[in-house]
PDB file of C-alpha atoms and ligand atoms in Angstrom:
ATOM      1  CA  UNK A   1       3.899  19.958   3.333  1.00 85.00           C
ATOM      2  CA  UNK A   2       1.359  18.771   0.251  1.00 95.00           C
ATOM      3  CA  UNK A   3      -0.989  16.116  -0.038  1.00 97.00           C
ATOM      4  CA  UNK A   4      -0.387  14.142  -3.122  1.00 98.00           C
ATOM      5  CA  UNK A   5      -3.395  12.136  -5.356  1.00 98.00           C
ATOM      6  CA  UNK A   6      -3.412   8.628  -4.778  1.00 98.00           C
ATOM      7  CA  UNK A   7      -3.627   7.255  -8.014  1.00 98.00           C
ATOM      8  CA  UNK A   8      -6.995   5.168  -8.729  1.00 97.00           C
ATOM      9  CA  UNK A   9      -7.131   1.525 -10.577  1.00 96.00           C
ATOM     10  CA  UNK A  10      -6.962   1.045 -13.451  1.00 94.00           C
ATOM     11  CA  UNK A  11      -4.331   3.833 -12.963  1.00 97.00           C
ATOM     12  CA  UNK A  12      -1.131   2.622 -15.638  1.00 97.00           C
ATOM     13  CA  UNK A  13       1.550   4.268 -13.055  1.00 98.00           C
ATOM     14  CA  UNK A  14      -0.280   1.764 -10.461  1.00 98.00           C
ATOM     15  CA  UNK A  15       2.655  -0.799 -12.360  1.00 98.00           C
ATOM     16  CA  UNK A  16       5.634   1.346 -11.815  1.00 98.00           C
ATOM     17  CA  UNK A  17       8.178  -0.271  -9.243  1.00 98.00           C
ATOM     18  CA  UNK A  18       9.499   1.318  -6.608  1.00 98.00           C
ATOM     19  CA  UNK A  19      13.236   3.357  -7.267  1.00 98.00           C
ATOM     20  CA  UNK A  20      15.771   1.999  -4.555  1.00 98.00           C
ATOM     21  CA  UNK A  21      16.827   5.339  -2.271  1.00 98.00           C
ATOM     22  CA  UNK A  22      20.345   6.268  -2.379  1.00 98.00           C
ATOM     23  CA  UNK A  23      20.747   9.459  -1.376  1.00 98.00           C
ATOM     24  CA  UNK A  24      18.493  10.217   2.024  1.00 98.00           C
ATOM     25  CA  UNK A  25      18.933  14.159   1.777  1.00 98.00           C
ATOM     26  CA  UNK A  26      16.392  16.807   1.631  1.00 98.00           C
ATOM     27  CA  UNK A  27      14.339  15.752  -1.405  1.00 97.00           C
ATOM     28  CA  UNK A  28      13.755  12.115  -0.450  1.00 98.00           C
ATOM     29  CA  UNK A  29      12.739  14.093   3.635  1.00 98.00           C
ATOM     30  CA  UNK A  30      10.253  15.808   2.014  1.00 98.00           C
ATOM     31  CA  UNK A  31       8.507  13.349  -0.303  1.00 98.00           C
ATOM     32  CA  UNK A  32       8.098  11.347   3.016  1.00 98.00           C
ATOM     33  CA  UNK A  33       6.686  14.017   5.203  1.00 98.00           C
ATOM     34  CA  UNK A  34       4.446  14.413   1.883  1.00 98.00           C
ATOM     35  CA  UNK A  35       3.510  11.231   2.207  1.00 98.00           C
ATOM     36  CA  UNK A  36       2.796  11.135   5.549  1.00 98.00           C
ATOM     37  CA  UNK A  37       0.350  14.187   5.608  1.00 98.00           C
ATOM     38  CA  UNK A  38      -1.458  12.457   2.353  1.00 98.00           C
ATOM     39  CA  UNK A  39      -1.926   9.135   4.888  1.00 98.00           C
ATOM     40  CA  UNK A  40      -3.024  11.566   8.008  1.00 97.00           C
ATOM     41  CA  UNK A  41      -5.371  13.419   5.690  1.00 97.00           C
ATOM     42  CA  UNK A  42      -6.890  10.195   4.060  1.00 96.00           C
ATOM     43  CA  UNK A  43      -9.970   8.402   6.011  1.00 94.00           C
ATOM     44  CA  UNK A  44      -9.451   5.049   6.679  1.00 93.00           C
ATOM     45  CA  UNK A  45      -5.621   4.989   5.836  1.00 96.00           C
ATOM     46  CA  UNK A  46      -3.632   2.318   7.147  1.00 97.00           C
ATOM     47  CA  UNK A  47      -0.417   2.752   4.955  1.00 98.00           C
ATOM     48  CA  UNK A  48       0.457   4.169   1.651  1.00 98.00           C
ATOM     49  CA  UNK A  49       3.855   3.338  -0.604  1.00 98.00           C
ATOM     50  CA  UNK A  50       5.122   5.729  -2.974  1.00 98.00           C
ATOM     51  CA  UNK A  51       4.317   3.708  -6.498  1.00 98.00           C
ATOM     52  CA  UNK A  52       0.168   4.442  -5.600  1.00 98.00           C
ATOM     53  CA  UNK A  53       0.872   8.454  -5.540  1.00 98.00           C
ATOM     54  CA  UNK A  54       1.382  10.949  -7.883  1.00 98.00           C
ATOM     55  CA  UNK A  55       5.186  11.486  -8.056  1.00 98.00           C
ATOM     56  CA  UNK A  56       7.069  11.963 -10.550  1.00 97.00           C
ATOM     57  CA  UNK A  57       9.647   9.082  -9.451  1.00 98.00           C
ATOM     58  CA  UNK A  58       7.760   6.308  -7.417  1.00 98.00           C
ATOM     59  CA  UNK A  59      10.694   5.856  -4.805  1.00 98.00           C
ATOM     60  CA  UNK A  60      10.877   2.572  -2.346  1.00 98.00           C
ATOM     61  CA  UNK A  61       8.975   4.092   0.163  1.00 98.00           C
ATOM     62  CA  UNK A  62       5.690   2.933   2.452  1.00 98.00           C
ATOM     63  CA  UNK A  63       4.900   4.509   5.123  1.00 98.00           C
ATOM     64  CA  UNK A  64       2.438   2.830   7.705  1.00 98.00           C
ATOM     65  CA  UNK A  65       0.212   4.332  11.166  1.00 98.00           C
ATOM     66  CA  UNK A  66      -2.881   1.988  11.722  1.00 96.00           C
ATOM     67  CA  UNK A  67      -3.062   3.430  15.223  1.00 93.00           C
ATOM     68  CA  UNK A  68      -6.219   5.406  16.420  1.00 91.00           C
ATOM     69  CA  UNK A  69      -4.107   8.547  17.801  1.00 92.00           C
ATOM     70  CA  UNK A  70      -2.068   8.757  14.396  1.00 92.00           C
ATOM     71  CA  UNK A  71       1.263   9.309  16.517  1.00 93.00           C
ATOM     72  CA  UNK A  72       2.830   6.068  15.260  1.00 96.00           C
ATOM     73  CA  UNK A  73       4.702   7.341  11.983  1.00 97.00           C
ATOM     74  CA  UNK A  74       6.222   4.111  10.302  1.00 98.00           C
ATOM     75  CA  UNK A  75       8.437   4.782   7.497  1.00 98.00           C
ATOM     76  CA  UNK A  76      10.329   1.699   5.335  1.00 98.00           C
ATOM     77  CA  UNK A  77      12.274   2.597   2.873  1.00 99.00           C
ATOM     78  CA  UNK A  78      14.308  -0.101   0.259  1.00 98.00           C
ATOM     79  CA  UNK A  79      11.982  -2.976   2.232  1.00 98.00           C
ATOM     80  CA  UNK A  80      12.961  -6.339   1.518  1.00 98.00           C
ATOM     81  CA  UNK A  81      10.844  -9.393   2.929  1.00 98.00           C
ATOM     82  CA  UNK A  82      13.753 -11.666   4.361  1.00 98.00           C
ATOM     83  CA  UNK A  83      11.142 -14.470   6.020  1.00 98.00           C
ATOM     84  CA  UNK A  84       8.564 -15.770   5.553  1.00 98.00           C
ATOM     85  CA  UNK A  85       6.288 -18.294   7.904  1.00 98.00           C
ATOM     86  CA  UNK A  86       2.773 -19.629   8.331  1.00 98.00           C
ATOM     87  CA  UNK A  87      -0.461 -17.905   6.685  1.00 98.00           C
ATOM     88  CA  UNK A  88      -3.430 -15.269   7.242  1.00 98.00           C
ATOM     89  CA  UNK A  89      -6.417 -15.134   4.814  1.00 98.00           C
ATOM     90  CA  UNK A  90      -7.560 -11.757   6.194  1.00 97.00           C
ATOM     91  CA  UNK A  91     -10.289  -8.695   4.619  1.00 97.00           C
ATOM     92  CA  UNK A  92      -7.891  -6.302   2.964  1.00 97.00           C
ATOM     93  CA  UNK A  93      -8.679  -2.880   1.383  1.00 96.00           C
ATOM     94  CA  UNK A  94      -6.455  -0.246  -0.748  1.00 98.00           C
ATOM     95  CA  UNK A  95      -6.825   3.552  -1.407  1.00 98.00           C
ATOM     96  CA  UNK A  96      -5.771   3.035  -5.157  1.00 98.00           C
ATOM     97  CA  UNK A  97      -8.642  -0.040  -5.226  1.00 97.00           C
ATOM     98  CA  UNK A  98     -12.370   1.193  -4.841  1.00 95.00           C
ATOM     99  CA  UNK A  99     -11.370   2.306  -1.245  1.00 94.00           C
ATOM    100  CA  UNK A 100     -15.153   2.905  -0.094  1.00 89.00           C
ATOM    101  CA  UNK A 101     -16.828  -0.063  -2.292  1.00 89.00           C
ATOM    102  CA  UNK A 102     -14.321  -3.290  -1.687  1.00 93.00           C
ATOM    103  CA  UNK A 103     -12.976  -5.427   0.611  1.00 95.00           C
ATOM    104  CA  UNK A 104     -11.655  -8.816  -0.043  1.00 96.00           C
ATOM    105  CA  UNK A 105      -9.935 -11.639   1.760  1.00 96.00           C
ATOM    106  CA  UNK A 106      -6.081 -11.894   0.496  1.00 97.00           C
ATOM    107  CA  UNK A 107      -3.758 -15.209   1.594  1.00 97.00           C
ATOM    108  CA  UNK A 108      -0.598 -13.665   3.101  1.00 98.00           C
ATOM    109  CA  UNK A 109       2.322 -14.898   5.367  1.00 98.00           C
ATOM    110  CA  UNK A 110       1.172 -14.917   9.235  1.00 98.00           C
ATOM    111  CA  UNK A 111       5.131 -13.257  10.062  1.00 98.00           C
ATOM    112  CA  UNK A 112       7.753 -12.179   8.329  1.00 98.00           C
ATOM    113  CA  UNK A 113      10.878 -10.621   8.849  1.00 98.00           C
ATOM    114  CA  UNK A 114      11.899  -7.241   7.062  1.00 98.00           C
ATOM    115  CA  UNK A 115      15.280  -5.814   6.318  1.00 98.00           C
ATOM    116  CA  UNK A 116      15.039  -1.658   5.741  1.00 98.00           C
ATOM    117  CA  UNK A 117      16.440   1.207   6.151  1.00 98.00           C
ATOM    118  CA  UNK A 118      14.823   4.249   8.167  1.00 98.00           C
ATOM    119  CA  UNK A 119      13.860   7.750   6.625  1.00 98.00           C
ATOM    120  CA  UNK A 120      17.208   8.756   7.475  1.00 98.00           C
ATOM    121  CA  UNK A 121      19.484   5.470   5.971  1.00 98.00           C
ATOM    122  CA  UNK A 122      19.453   3.667   8.859  1.00 98.00           C
ATOM    123  CA  UNK A 123      19.800  -0.383   8.190  1.00 98.00           C
ATOM    124  CA  UNK A 124      16.698  -1.697  10.192  1.00 98.00           C
ATOM    125  CA  UNK A 125      15.577  -5.453  10.582  1.00 98.00           C
ATOM    126  CA  UNK A 126      12.235  -6.236  12.363  1.00 98.00           C
ATOM    127  CA  UNK A 127       9.907  -8.869  12.543  1.00 98.00           C
ATOM    128  CA  UNK A 128       6.324  -8.042  12.067  1.00 98.00           C
ATOM    129  CA  UNK A 129       2.891 -10.631  12.734  1.00 98.00           C
ATOM    130  CA  UNK A 130      -0.780 -10.559  12.062  1.00 98.00           C
ATOM    131  CA  UNK A 131      -1.947  -7.154  11.256  1.00 97.00           C
ATOM    132  CA  UNK A 132       1.230  -5.334  10.434  1.00 98.00           C
ATOM    133  CA  UNK A 133       2.953  -8.075   8.561  1.00 98.00           C
ATOM    134  CA  UNK A 134      -0.455  -8.452   6.275  1.00 98.00           C
ATOM    135  CA  UNK A 135       0.171  -4.867   5.979  1.00 98.00           C
ATOM    136  CA  UNK A 136       3.642  -4.195   5.229  1.00 98.00           C
ATOM    137  CA  UNK A 137       3.239  -7.512   2.470  1.00 98.00           C
ATOM    138  CA  UNK A 138       0.390  -5.098   0.886  1.00 98.00           C
ATOM    139  CA  UNK A 139       2.777  -2.152   0.763  1.00 98.00           C
ATOM    140  CA  UNK A 140       5.920  -3.908  -0.810  1.00 98.00           C
ATOM    141  CA  UNK A 141       3.261  -5.293  -3.302  1.00 98.00           C
ATOM    142  CA  UNK A 142       2.746  -1.887  -4.397  1.00 98.00           C
ATOM    143  CA  UNK A 143       6.522  -1.300  -4.520  1.00 98.00           C
ATOM    144  CA  UNK A 144       6.656  -4.274  -6.910  1.00 98.00           C
ATOM    145  CA  UNK A 145       3.892  -2.922  -9.362  1.00 98.00           C
ATOM    146  CA  UNK A 146       1.021  -5.255  -8.088  1.00 98.00           C
ATOM    147  CA  UNK A 147      -2.155  -4.244  -6.376  1.00 98.00           C
ATOM    148  CA  UNK A 148      -3.912  -6.730  -4.001  1.00 97.00           C
ATOM    149  CA  UNK A 149      -6.328  -7.642  -7.035  1.00 96.00           C
ATOM    150  CA  UNK A 150      -3.558  -9.031  -8.891  1.00 96.00           C
ATOM    151  CA  UNK A 151      -2.804 -11.753  -5.963  1.00 94.00           C
ATOM    152  CA  UNK A 152      -6.878 -13.038  -6.451  1.00 95.00           C
ATOM    153  CA  UNK A 153      -7.971 -15.437  -9.236  1.00 95.00           C
ATOM    154  CA  UNK A 154      -8.748 -13.938 -12.753  1.00 96.00           C
ATOM    155  CA  UNK A 155     -12.368 -14.576 -12.529  1.00 96.00           C
ATOM    156  CA  UNK A 156     -12.832 -13.321  -9.329  1.00 95.00           C
ATOM    157  CA  UNK A 157     -11.919 -10.349  -9.980  1.00 95.00           C
ATOM    158  CA  UNK A 158     -13.813 -10.330 -13.220  1.00 96.00           C
ATOM    159  CA  UNK A 159     -16.644 -10.588 -10.964  1.00 95.00           C
ATOM    160  CA  UNK A 160     -15.444  -7.964  -8.956  1.00 93.00           C
ATOM    161  CA  UNK A 161     -15.409  -5.271 -11.397  1.00 94.00           C
ATOM    162  CA  UNK A 162     -18.683  -6.467 -12.914  1.00 95.00           C
ATOM    163  CA  UNK A 163     -19.861  -5.460  -9.706  1.00 92.00           C
ATOM    164  CA  UNK A 164     -18.808  -2.105  -9.226  1.00 91.00           C
ATOM    165  CA  UNK A 165     -19.515  -0.942 -12.335  1.00 91.00           C
ATOM    166  CA  UNK A 166     -23.186  -1.976 -11.276  1.00 91.00           C
ATOM    167  CA  UNK A 167     -22.598  -0.092  -8.323  1.00 88.00           C
ATOM    168  CA  UNK A 168     -20.653   3.306 -10.338  1.00 87.00           C
ATOM    169  CA  UNK A 169     -23.750   3.012 -12.711  1.00 91.00           C
ATOM    170  CA  UNK A 170     -26.473   2.967  -9.768  1.00 89.00           C
ATOM    171  CA  UNK A 171     -24.794   5.691  -7.462  1.00 86.00           C
ATOM    172  CA  UNK A 172     -24.913   7.579 -10.838  1.00 85.00           C
ATOM    173  CA  UNK A 173     -28.712   7.290 -11.677  1.00 85.00           C
ATOM    174  CA  UNK A 174     -29.182   8.285  -7.518  1.00 79.00           C
TER     175      UNK A 174
HETATM  176 NI1   NI B 201      -3.110  -0.660  -1.148  1.00 85.18          NI
END
């Protein structure tokens, strides 16, 4: 297995859109294994989408596991939100967006229904709420070419980016 490079904002490749998976053969199985390997090798990582990784083809795949013991791998292929209900406004971070420096509140649906395929192509449907729902929405945004900064007001993003630059300049001096 291979640990993949996680693309860092503002890398243009983060704007790529997930490519639908049709053939669930060995090539895709290796991509999914590598994604989990990368996920588990990255501290404080809850989930990763293929579009935030240094892959030639950014498949429509996300891997999720936010449990303490990291023994609950959950893989969503070709995922689509089919129902949304309620609202939550919780802090999020992202492995591609200044992971150790930035956490911001993002408005998301509280409950969702997702139809997808598992890693072997079997159609599935799940209900998710709270943290799990937030996580899936964050990852499916990545697969549409968006990072969570794109969900915030542009003025707020400008302020955040200025603050980060200041922190980075300071870190260089120290
Ligand atoms: Ni992210």
